[in-house]
Coordinates of C-alpha atoms in Angstrom, one line a residue:
Chain A
M1 CA 0.1 0.1 0.0
E2 CA 2.9 2.4 0.8
L3 CA 4.4 1.4 -2.7
K4 CA 1.1 2.4 -4.4
R5 CA 0.7 5.8 -2.6
R6 CA 4.2 6.6 -3.4
G7 CA 3.4 5.6 -7.0
F8 CA 0.6 8.1 -7.2
L9 CA 2.8 11.0 -5.8
G10 CA 5.0 10.6 -9.1
V11 CA 2.3 11.5 -11.5
A12 CA 3.3 15.0 -12.3
L13 CA 6.7 13.9 -13.2
V14 CA 5.8 11.3 -15.9
G15 CA 5.2 13.4 -18.9
A16 CA 8.5 15.1 -18.5
S17 CA 10.6 12.2 -17.6
V18 CA 9.5 10.2 -20.7
L19 CA 10.9 13.0 -23.1
A20 CA 14.1 13.3 -20.9
A21 CA 17.3 11.5 -21.5
P22 CA 17.9 8.6 -18.9
A23 CA 20.7 10.5 -17.1
V24 CA 21.8 7.3 -15.0
L25 CA 22.5 5.3 -18.1
G26 CA 24.6 7.6 -20.1
S27 CA 24.0 8.7 -23.8
G28 CA 21.5 6.9 -26.0
R29 CA 18.3 5.1 -25.6
P30 CA 18.4 2.5 -22.6
R31 CA 18.7 -1.1 -23.9
V32 CA 16.5 -4.0 -23.0
V33 CA 17.3 -7.3 -24.4
V34 CA 14.6 -10.1 -24.1
V35 CA 15.6 -13.6 -24.4
G36 CA 12.8 -16.0 -25.4
G37 CA 9.6 -15.0 -27.5
G38 CA 6.9 -16.8 -25.7
S39 CA 4.2 -15.9 -23.4
G40 CA 6.6 -13.9 -20.9
G41 CA 9.2 -12.7 -23.5
A42 CA 6.9 -11.5 -26.2
T43 CA 4.6 -9.8 -23.8
A44 CA 7.4 -8.2 -22.1
A45 CA 9.0 -6.9 -25.5
R46 CA 5.6 -5.7 -26.9
H47 CA 4.4 -3.8 -23.8
L48 CA 8.0 -2.2 -23.2
A49 CA 8.0 -1.0 -26.6
M50 CA 4.3 0.1 -26.6
Q51 CA 4.4 1.9 -23.2
S52 CA 7.7 3.5 -23.7
G53 CA 6.7 5.0 -27.2
G54 CA 10.3 4.4 -28.5
A55 CA 12.1 5.7 -25.4
I56 CA 13.6 2.2 -24.8
D57 CA 15.6 0.2 -27.4
V58 CA 14.0 -3.4 -27.1
T59 CA 15.5 -6.4 -28.7
L60 CA 13.9 -9.9 -28.8
V61 CA 16.0 -12.9 -29.2
E62 CA 14.2 -15.8 -30.3
P63 CA 15.4 -18.7 -32.6
S64 CA 11.7 -19.6 -34.2
R65 CA 10.4 -17.4 -37.0
T66 CA 6.9 -18.7 -36.1
Y67 CA 5.9 -19.2 -32.5
Y68 CA 3.9 -22.4 -31.9
T69 CA 1.9 -22.1 -28.5
C70 CA 2.0 -25.1 -26.3
Y71 CA -1.6 -24.1 -24.9
F72 CA -4.2 -25.3 -27.3
S73 CA -1.9 -28.0 -29.0
N74 CA -3.8 -30.6 -26.9
L75 CA -7.2 -29.3 -28.6
A76 CA -5.3 -29.7 -32.1
L77 CA -4.5 -33.2 -31.1
G78 CA -8.1 -33.7 -30.3
G79 CA -9.2 -32.5 -33.6
V80 CA -11.2 -29.4 -32.1
W81 CA -8.6 -26.9 -33.1
S82 CA -6.3 -26.5 -36.1
F83 CA -2.4 -26.9 -35.7
D84 CA -2.2 -24.0 -38.2
D85 CA -3.9 -21.7 -35.7
L86 CA -1.3 -22.4 -33.0
G87 CA 1.5 -20.5 -35.1
H88 CA 2.0 -16.6 -34.6
S89 CA 4.4 -14.4 -36.4
Y90 CA 6.7 -12.0 -35.0
A91 CA 6.1 -9.5 -37.9
N92 CA 4.0 -7.0 -35.8
L93 CA 6.6 -6.8 -33.1
A94 CA 9.0 -5.6 -35.5
A95 CA 6.9 -3.7 -38.0
V96 CA 4.3 -2.2 -35.7
H97 CA 6.2 -1.8 -32.5
G98 CA 9.8 -1.2 -33.6
I99 CA 11.2 -4.2 -31.8
N100 CA 14.6 -5.6 -33.0
V101 CA 13.5 -9.0 -33.4
V102 CA 16.5 -11.4 -33.8
H103 CA 16.2 -14.9 -34.9
D104 CA 19.1 -16.6 -33.1
W105 CA 19.9 -18.5 -30.1
A106 CA 21.2 -16.8 -27.0
V107 CA 24.2 -19.0 -25.8
G108 CA 25.9 -16.6 -23.4
V109 CA 25.2 -14.1 -20.8
D110 CA 27.8 -11.8 -19.2
R111 CA 26.3 -10.3 -16.1
D112 CA 29.3 -8.1 -15.4
A113 CA 29.8 -6.7 -18.9
R114 CA 25.9 -6.8 -19.3
T115 CA 25.9 -8.5 -22.6
V116 CA 24.2 -11.4 -24.4
T117 CA 26.2 -13.5 -26.8
L118 CA 24.3 -15.1 -29.9
A119 CA 25.0 -18.6 -31.5
G120 CA 25.5 -16.6 -34.8
G121 CA 28.4 -14.6 -32.9
G122 CA 26.7 -11.3 -32.5
V123 CA 26.9 -9.7 -29.0
L124 CA 24.0 -7.7 -27.5
P125 CA 24.6 -5.0 -24.9
W126 CA 21.8 -4.4 -22.3
D127 CA 21.0 -2.1 -19.4
R128 CA 18.2 -4.6 -18.3
L129 CA 17.9 -8.2 -19.3
V130 CA 14.8 -10.3 -19.4
L131 CA 15.1 -13.9 -19.6
S132 CA 11.9 -15.9 -20.5
P133 CA 13.3 -19.3 -21.7
G134 CA 10.6 -21.6 -20.7
I135 CA 11.6 -25.1 -19.7
D136 CA 14.2 -27.8 -20.6
F137 CA 14.0 -31.5 -19.7
V138 CA 16.2 -32.9 -16.8
D139 CA 18.6 -35.3 -18.3
G140 CA 17.9 -38.9 -17.2
A141 CA 14.7 -38.1 -15.6
V142 CA 13.0 -41.1 -17.4
P143 CA 15.8 -43.8 -17.7
G144 CA 15.9 -44.9 -21.4
W145 CA 14.6 -41.6 -22.8
D146 CA 16.5 -38.8 -24.2
V147 CA 15.9 -36.0 -26.7
A148 CA 17.4 -38.4 -29.5
A149 CA 14.3 -40.7 -28.8
Q150 CA 11.6 -37.8 -29.2
G151 CA 10.8 -39.1 -32.7
R152 CA 9.6 -42.5 -31.4
M153 CA 8.3 -41.2 -27.9
P154 CA 7.3 -37.5 -28.4
H155 CA 7.3 -35.2 -25.4
A156 CA 5.2 -32.8 -27.4
Y157 CA 5.6 -30.3 -24.4
K158 CA 7.5 -27.4 -26.0
G159 CA 5.4 -26.5 -28.9
G160 CA 6.6 -26.8 -32.5
T161 CA 6.2 -30.1 -34.6
Q162 CA 6.0 -32.5 -31.6
A163 CA 2.3 -32.1 -31.1
A164 CA 1.6 -32.9 -34.6
L165 CA 4.0 -35.9 -34.7
L166 CA 2.1 -37.2 -31.6
A167 CA -1.3 -36.6 -33.3
A168 CA 0.0 -38.6 -36.3
Q169 CA 1.0 -41.3 -34.1
V170 CA -2.3 -41.6 -32.1
E171 CA -4.1 -41.5 -35.7
G172 CA -1.8 -44.4 -36.9
M173 CA -2.4 -46.8 -33.7
R174 CA -3.4 -50.3 -34.5
E175 CA -7.0 -51.1 -33.6
G176 CA -7.3 -51.9 -30.0
G177 CA -3.7 -50.5 -29.3
V178 CA -2.3 -48.9 -26.2
F179 CA -1.5 -45.1 -25.7
A180 CA 0.8 -44.6 -22.7
M181 CA 1.8 -41.4 -21.1
V182 CA 4.6 -41.0 -18.7
A183 CA 3.5 -37.8 -16.8
P184 CA 5.9 -35.5 -15.0
P185 CA 6.6 -34.9 -11.4
N186 CA 5.9 -31.5 -9.7
P187 CA 6.9 -28.6 -10.7
Y188 CA 6.4 -28.6 -14.3
R189 CA 4.9 -26.4 -17.1
C190 CA 1.1 -26.4 -17.4
P191 CA -0.3 -28.4 -14.5
P192 CA -3.5 -29.8 -16.1
G193 CA -1.8 -30.0 -19.6
P194 CA -1.0 -33.8 -19.4
Y195 CA -4.7 -34.5 -18.1
E196 CA -6.1 -32.4 -20.9
R197 CA -4.0 -34.3 -23.4
I198 CA -5.1 -37.7 -21.9
S199 CA -8.8 -36.2 -22.6
M200 CA -8.1 -35.4 -26.2
V201 CA -6.6 -38.6 -26.8
A202 CA -9.4 -40.3 -25.4
H203 CA -11.8 -38.1 -27.5
V204 CA -9.9 -39.2 -30.7
L205 CA -9.7 -42.9 -29.8
T206 CA -13.5 -43.1 -28.7
Q207 CA -14.3 -41.8 -32.2
R208 CA -11.8 -43.8 -34.4
N209 CA -10.5 -46.7 -32.3
P210 CA -12.9 -47.4 -29.4
T211 CA -11.2 -50.5 -28.1
A212 CA -7.9 -48.7 -27.6
K213 CA -6.7 -48.2 -24.3
I214 CA -4.8 -45.4 -22.5
L215 CA -2.2 -45.9 -19.9
L216 CA -1.4 -43.0 -17.6
V217 CA 1.7 -43.5 -15.6
D218 CA 1.8 -40.7 -13.1
P219 CA 4.6 -40.2 -10.4
K220 CA 2.3 -37.9 -8.5
E221 CA -0.1 -38.9 -5.9
S222 CA -2.7 -36.2 -7.0
F223 CA -2.9 -33.9 -10.0
S224 CA -4.6 -30.5 -11.1
K225 CA -8.3 -30.5 -11.4
Q226 CA -8.2 -34.2 -10.6
A227 CA -12.0 -34.5 -9.5
L228 CA -13.0 -32.7 -12.7
F229 CA -10.8 -34.9 -15.0
E230 CA -11.8 -38.0 -13.4
E231 CA -15.5 -37.3 -13.4
G232 CA -15.3 -36.3 -17.1
W233 CA -13.3 -39.5 -18.1
Q234 CA -15.8 -41.7 -16.6
R235 CA -18.7 -39.9 -18.3
H236 CA -17.1 -39.6 -21.7
Y237 CA -14.7 -42.3 -22.0
P238 CA -15.8 -45.1 -19.6
G239 CA -13.2 -48.0 -19.3
M240 CA -10.8 -46.5 -21.6
I241 CA -8.0 -44.6 -19.2
E242 CA -6.1 -46.4 -16.6
R243 CA -4.1 -44.3 -14.2
I244 CA -1.2 -45.8 -12.3
D245 CA -0.1 -43.8 -9.3
P246 CA 2.9 -44.0 -7.2
L247 CA 1.3 -46.6 -5.0
F248 CA 1.6 -49.0 -7.9
G249 CA 5.2 -48.1 -8.7
A250 CA 4.6 -45.2 -11.3
D251 CA 7.5 -43.4 -9.5
N252 CA 9.9 -45.9 -10.7
V253 CA 9.5 -45.9 -14.5
S254 CA 12.0 -46.5 -17.4
V255 CA 11.2 -46.7 -21.3
D256 CA 12.8 -48.6 -24.2
P257 CA 12.0 -46.5 -27.2
E258 CA 13.4 -49.2 -29.7
A259 CA 11.2 -51.9 -28.1
M260 CA 8.3 -49.5 -27.5
T261 CA 8.0 -50.9 -23.7
V262 CA 7.3 -49.0 -20.4
D263 CA 8.9 -50.6 -17.3
I264 CA 6.6 -49.8 -14.3
D265 CA 8.4 -51.0 -11.1
G266 CA 9.6 -54.2 -13.0
V267 CA 6.2 -54.8 -14.9
I268 CA 7.0 -54.5 -18.6
E269 CA 4.0 -52.9 -20.8
Q270 CA 4.2 -53.2 -24.5
V271 CA 2.7 -50.0 -25.9
D272 CA 2.0 -48.5 -29.5
V273 CA 2.4 -44.7 -28.8
C274 CA 4.3 -43.5 -25.7
N275 CA 4.3 -39.7 -24.7
V276 CA 7.1 -39.2 -22.3
I277 CA 7.0 -35.8 -20.3
P278 CA 10.1 -35.8 -18.4
A279 CA 10.9 -33.9 -15.2
Q280 CA 11.5 -30.2 -15.8
K281 CA 14.0 -27.4 -15.1
A282 CA 14.5 -23.7 -16.3
G283 CA 15.5 -23.2 -20.0
R284 CA 19.2 -23.6 -20.5
I285 CA 20.0 -19.9 -20.8
A286 CA 19.0 -19.3 -17.1
E287 CA 21.6 -22.0 -16.0
V288 CA 24.5 -20.5 -18.3
A289 CA 23.7 -17.1 -16.8
G290 CA 24.3 -18.4 -13.4
L291 CA 20.9 -17.8 -11.9
T292 CA 19.5 -21.3 -11.2
N293 CA 19.1 -23.0 -7.9
D294 CA 19.9 -26.6 -7.0
A295 CA 16.4 -27.4 -8.3
G296 CA 17.3 -25.8 -11.6
W297 CA 14.7 -22.8 -11.4
V298 CA 15.5 -19.1 -11.0
P299 CA 14.5 -17.7 -7.5
V300 CA 12.9 -14.3 -8.2
D301 CA 11.9 -11.3 -6.2
P302 CA 8.1 -11.5 -5.9
H303 CA 7.8 -7.6 -6.0
T304 CA 9.4 -7.3 -9.2
M305 CA 10.4 -10.5 -11.0
K306 CA 14.1 -9.9 -10.7
A307 CA 16.4 -12.8 -10.4
R308 CA 17.3 -13.0 -6.5
A309 CA 20.9 -13.1 -7.7
D310 CA 21.0 -10.0 -10.1
E311 CA 19.1 -6.7 -9.7
A312 CA 19.4 -6.1 -13.5
V313 CA 18.0 -9.3 -14.8
F314 CA 14.2 -10.3 -14.8
V315 CA 13.2 -13.9 -15.3
L316 CA 9.6 -14.7 -16.3
G317 CA 7.4 -17.6 -16.6
D318 CA 8.1 -21.3 -16.3
A319 CA 11.9 -20.7 -15.7
S320 CA 11.3 -18.7 -12.5
Q321 CA 10.6 -19.9 -9.0
Q322 CA 8.2 -17.4 -7.5
G323 CA 5.8 -19.1 -5.1
D324 CA 2.1 -20.0 -5.9
M325 CA 1.6 -19.3 -9.5
P326 CA 1.5 -22.4 -11.9
K327 CA 3.9 -22.4 -14.5
S328 CA 1.4 -21.3 -17.5
G329 CA 1.5 -18.9 -20.3
Y330 CA -1.1 -16.8 -18.6
S331 CA 1.3 -16.6 -15.5
A332 CA 4.1 -15.5 -17.7
N333 CA 2.0 -13.0 -19.5
S334 CA 1.0 -11.5 -16.0
Q335 CA 4.4 -11.5 -14.7
A336 CA 5.9 -9.6 -17.8
K337 CA 3.6 -6.7 -17.2
V338 CA 4.9 -6.4 -13.7
A339 CA 8.5 -6.5 -15.0
V340 CA 7.7 -3.9 -17.5
N341 CA 6.3 -1.6 -15.0
V342 CA 9.5 -1.9 -13.0
I343 CA 11.8 -1.6 -15.8
R344 CA 10.2 1.6 -17.1
H345 CA 10.3 3.1 -13.9
E346 CA 14.0 2.3 -13.5
L347 CA 15.0 3.3 -17.1
L348 CA 12.7 6.2 -17.8
D349 CA 11.4 7.2 -14.1
T350 CA 7.8 6.5 -14.8
R351 CA 5.5 5.6 -11.8
L352 CA 6.1 2.4 -10.0
F353 CA 3.0 0.5 -9.1
P354 CA 2.8 -2.6 -6.8
A355 CA 3.0 -6.0 -8.2
R356 CA -0.4 -7.6 -9.1
Y357 CA -0.6 -11.1 -10.6
S358 CA -3.3 -13.2 -12.1
N359 CA -3.9 -16.6 -13.8
T360 CA -6.5 -18.8 -15.1
C361 CA -5.9 -22.3 -16.8
W362 CA -8.7 -23.6 -18.8
S363 CA -8.8 -27.4 -19.9
L364 CA -11.1 -29.2 -22.1
I365 CA -12.2 -32.6 -21.2
A366 CA -14.4 -33.2 -24.3
P367 CA -15.7 -31.1 -27.1
D368 CA -17.7 -28.3 -25.3
D369 CA -16.8 -29.6 -21.8
G370 CA -14.4 -27.0 -20.6
V371 CA -13.2 -26.4 -17.0
K372 CA -11.0 -23.9 -15.5
V373 CA -9.0 -23.1 -12.4
G374 CA -7.8 -19.4 -11.6
A375 CA -6.4 -17.2 -8.9
A376 CA -5.3 -13.6 -8.2
Y377 CA -1.9 -13.1 -6.2
D378 CA -0.2 -10.5 -4.5
A379 CA 3.5 -10.2 -3.8
T380 CA 5.0 -10.8 -0.3
D381 CA 8.6 -10.6 0.5
E382 CA 8.8 -14.3 0.5
K383 CA 6.8 -15.3 -2.6
I384 CA 4.0 -14.6 -4.9
A385 CA 1.0 -15.6 -2.7
T386 CA -2.5 -16.4 -3.6
R387 CA -5.0 -13.8 -2.6
D388 CA -8.3 -15.4 -4.1
S389 CA -9.1 -18.3 -6.2
F390 CA -11.8 -20.4 -8.0
I391 CA -12.2 -23.7 -9.8
S392 CA -14.9 -25.4 -11.7
Q393 CA -17.1 -27.7 -9.9
T394 CA -18.0 -31.3 -10.6
G395 CA -21.7 -31.9 -11.8
E396 CA -21.8 -28.6 -13.7
D397 CA -24.7 -28.5 -16.5
T398 CA -23.5 -28.6 -20.1
D399 CA -24.4 -25.0 -20.8
L400 CA -21.9 -23.8 -18.3
R401 CA -19.2 -26.0 -19.6
A402 CA -19.9 -24.9 -23.1
A403 CA -19.6 -21.3 -22.1
T404 CA -16.3 -22.1 -20.2
F405 CA -14.9 -23.5 -23.4
A406 CA -16.1 -20.6 -25.5
E407 CA -14.3 -18.3 -22.8
S408 CA -11.0 -20.3 -23.3
I409 CA -11.1 -19.6 -27.0
G410 CA -11.7 -15.8 -26.3
W411 CA -8.7 -16.0 -23.9
Y412 CA -6.6 -17.7 -26.5
R413 CA -7.3 -14.8 -29.0
G414 CA -6.8 -12.3 -26.3
I415 CA -3.5 -13.5 -25.0
T416 CA -2.1 -14.1 -28.3
A417 CA -3.1 -10.5 -29.5
D418 CA -1.6 -9.3 -26.4
M419 CA 1.8 -10.9 -27.2
F420 CA 2.0 -10.6 -31.0
G421 CA -0.7 -7.9 -32.1
Chain B
M1 CA -4.6 14.2 -23.1
M2 CA -7.6 16.7 -23.3
A3 CA -9.9 14.0 -24.4
I4 CA -8.7 11.7 -21.4
L5 CA -9.4 14.6 -19.0
A6 CA -12.8 15.3 -20.4
A7 CA -13.7 11.6 -20.2
T8 CA -12.6 11.4 -16.7
A9 CA -14.5 14.4 -15.6
Q10 CA -17.6 12.9 -16.8
G11 CA -17.0 10.0 -14.6
G12 CA -19.0 11.4 -11.7
A13 CA -18.3 11.1 -8.1
M14 CA -14.9 9.6 -8.5
A15 CA -12.5 10.8 -11.1
G16 CA -10.4 7.7 -12.1
D17 CA -6.6 7.9 -12.3
V18 CA -6.1 7.0 -15.9
E19 CA -2.4 5.9 -15.5
W20 CA -3.3 3.6 -12.5
G21 CA -6.1 2.3 -14.7
A22 CA -3.6 1.7 -17.5
Y23 CA -1.5 -0.5 -15.3
L24 CA -4.5 -2.4 -13.9
A25 CA -5.8 -2.8 -17.5
A26 CA -2.8 -4.9 -18.4
E27 CA -4.4 -7.6 -16.3
C28 CA -7.7 -7.4 -18.4
T29 CA -6.0 -7.3 -21.8
T30 CA -4.9 -10.9 -21.4
C31 CA -8.4 -11.9 -22.3
H32 CA -10.4 -8.7 -23.4
R33 CA -9.0 -7.4 -26.4
R34 CA -7.9 -3.6 -26.8
D35 CA -9.2 -3.7 -30.3
G36 CA -12.7 -4.1 -29.0
S37 CA -13.2 -7.3 -30.7
A38 CA -15.2 -10.0 -28.9
D39 CA -14.8 -13.7 -29.4
G40 CA -16.0 -15.8 -26.4
I41 CA -15.1 -12.9 -24.1
P42 CA -17.1 -9.6 -24.3
A43 CA -15.5 -6.2 -25.2
I44 CA -14.8 -3.7 -22.5
T45 CA -13.6 -0.8 -24.5
G46 CA -15.6 2.4 -25.1
W47 CA -18.1 1.8 -22.3
P48 CA -19.8 4.7 -20.4
E49 CA -17.8 4.9 -17.3
A50 CA -20.9 4.5 -15.1
G51 CA -21.7 1.3 -16.7
F52 CA -18.4 0.0 -16.5
V53 CA -18.2 0.9 -12.7
A54 CA -21.7 -0.7 -12.2
A55 CA -20.8 -4.0 -14.0
L56 CA -17.4 -4.4 -11.9
R57 CA -19.3 -3.5 -8.7
A58 CA -21.9 -6.1 -9.5
Y59 CA -19.1 -8.9 -10.0
R60 CA -17.4 -7.8 -7.0
G61 CA -20.8 -8.2 -4.8
G62 CA -21.8 -11.5 -6.6
A63 CA -24.9 -9.9 -8.2
R64 CA -23.4 -10.8 -11.5
S65 CA -22.0 -14.4 -12.1
S66 CA -18.6 -15.4 -13.5
Q67 CA -16.0 -17.0 -11.4
T68 CA -13.2 -15.3 -13.1
M69 CA -14.9 -11.9 -13.1
Q70 CA -15.9 -12.1 -9.4
T71 CA -12.3 -13.1 -8.6
V72 CA -10.9 -10.1 -10.5
A73 CA -13.5 -7.6 -9.0
R74 CA -12.8 -8.8 -5.6
G75 CA -9.4 -7.5 -6.0
L76 CA -10.4 -4.0 -6.8
D77 CA -11.4 -1.3 -4.6
D78 CA -13.7 1.5 -5.7
G79 CA -10.7 3.8 -6.9
D80 CA -9.2 1.0 -8.8
I81 CA -12.6 0.5 -10.6
A82 CA -12.9 4.2 -11.4
A83 CA -9.3 4.1 -12.8
L84 CA -10.2 1.3 -15.0
A85 CA -13.4 2.9 -16.1
A86 CA -11.6 6.0 -17.0
Y87 CA -8.8 4.2 -18.8
F88 CA -11.1 1.9 -21.0
A89 CA -13.5 4.9 -21.8
T90 CA -10.6 6.4 -23.7
Y91 CA -10.8 3.6 -26.2
P92 CA -13.4 3.8 -29.1
P93 CA -16.3 1.2 -29.0
A94 CA -16.1 -1.9 -31.3
A95 CA -17.1 -1.3 -34.8
D96 CA -20.1 -3.7 -34.7

């Protein structure tokens, strides 16, 4: 509250300070480099550029020329969304907002010299750095699986071509075959994501291959929206889905991609399609920058989204360890806006407002059967803490579920416009 | 700037802080589109301020249903709502 009041007093200064040269940082426009063009990075770059009216030099480093959202890829897998509609161009960020969009990999961060090194050899200087690299997989998390096996056992958990590959494998399953998923341990990107995927695979198989089975091997005792998913699976796909939890050995799993087998605590299952979603950690550049903890995530200041280890570096989204927010695109988008407010304040002396965060995760259990969980958050010194929350209820009528699904489409259109529009 | 001030002045009892509203609005635009188009989620640009304030207060008090909007609105005090109303009133209404 004190922060907010101080912010209000600053109002008269704003108009002048935007036009003034930022004295602290020497000559020229202050430079912000954003690494990662997903929900955190694209939002941060776009809002920084829009809100600073050209007073900040914004560079976005992202290897992909087209960004494919992870969210809604399960819906594409289920045939209720199009794979083409998952793709988004960076053209507007460059042409409309004047962002320097660099399609390259960031491979080095020098926090003393304040530079980012690119795989192509370029070096980008910055006054503030934003890292929003998403996730990488923990090596050896599922014995027998590594990225070399992702053609035979796709993860389909980073966007791109993997989701379409998994869809093709589901389509090509033999009659009465087995689809297996090895689900990840906490914490991981998109908590309801694996279970929405199970739902969408079940939807496809119910239509095309109704005697097929789904084996969900889950190292967690419980999972996001569990009551909602289990009720929906019973209603829409009775008898198709079997979940094996840690009580039955699901925390001791290995795979053999050549043989297409899954070993669950010594019991070998022969499967036809196997979706392996390994344990996760922050995207590699966060580790290269020396910002990660032993668990592989970047602890951040809940008030600002700054890395605890470096006041000039902001870390957004899945890569951050911030407290109660789930690792979701919506969370990353929300965190980006807080970081943008702090960066503008520090570089342009605009008003500083207190951090506020929000998130909602929608999931589709069957066509027109949408559910959601969401919360509002405040920053405490210790963590981003839940202030208020909601979740869909079991037994809701079909009209409400259809409205929730329609709302999720609106959200998809909204957030992608907020990132790329 | 004159247009913003004029819109704010019409807001009635409480004049909204447009800059604070702009910051708060960043939360809204994750779902509600700035261009006023509506596709599964209603447009919130170009509303008369009084209507905007009444809608958010109704969500906050539970008279209007929507889990998402009730949660959002419970996090807003009257000053926050006035600020948002003032900010979004500066946007033109949707074409249709």
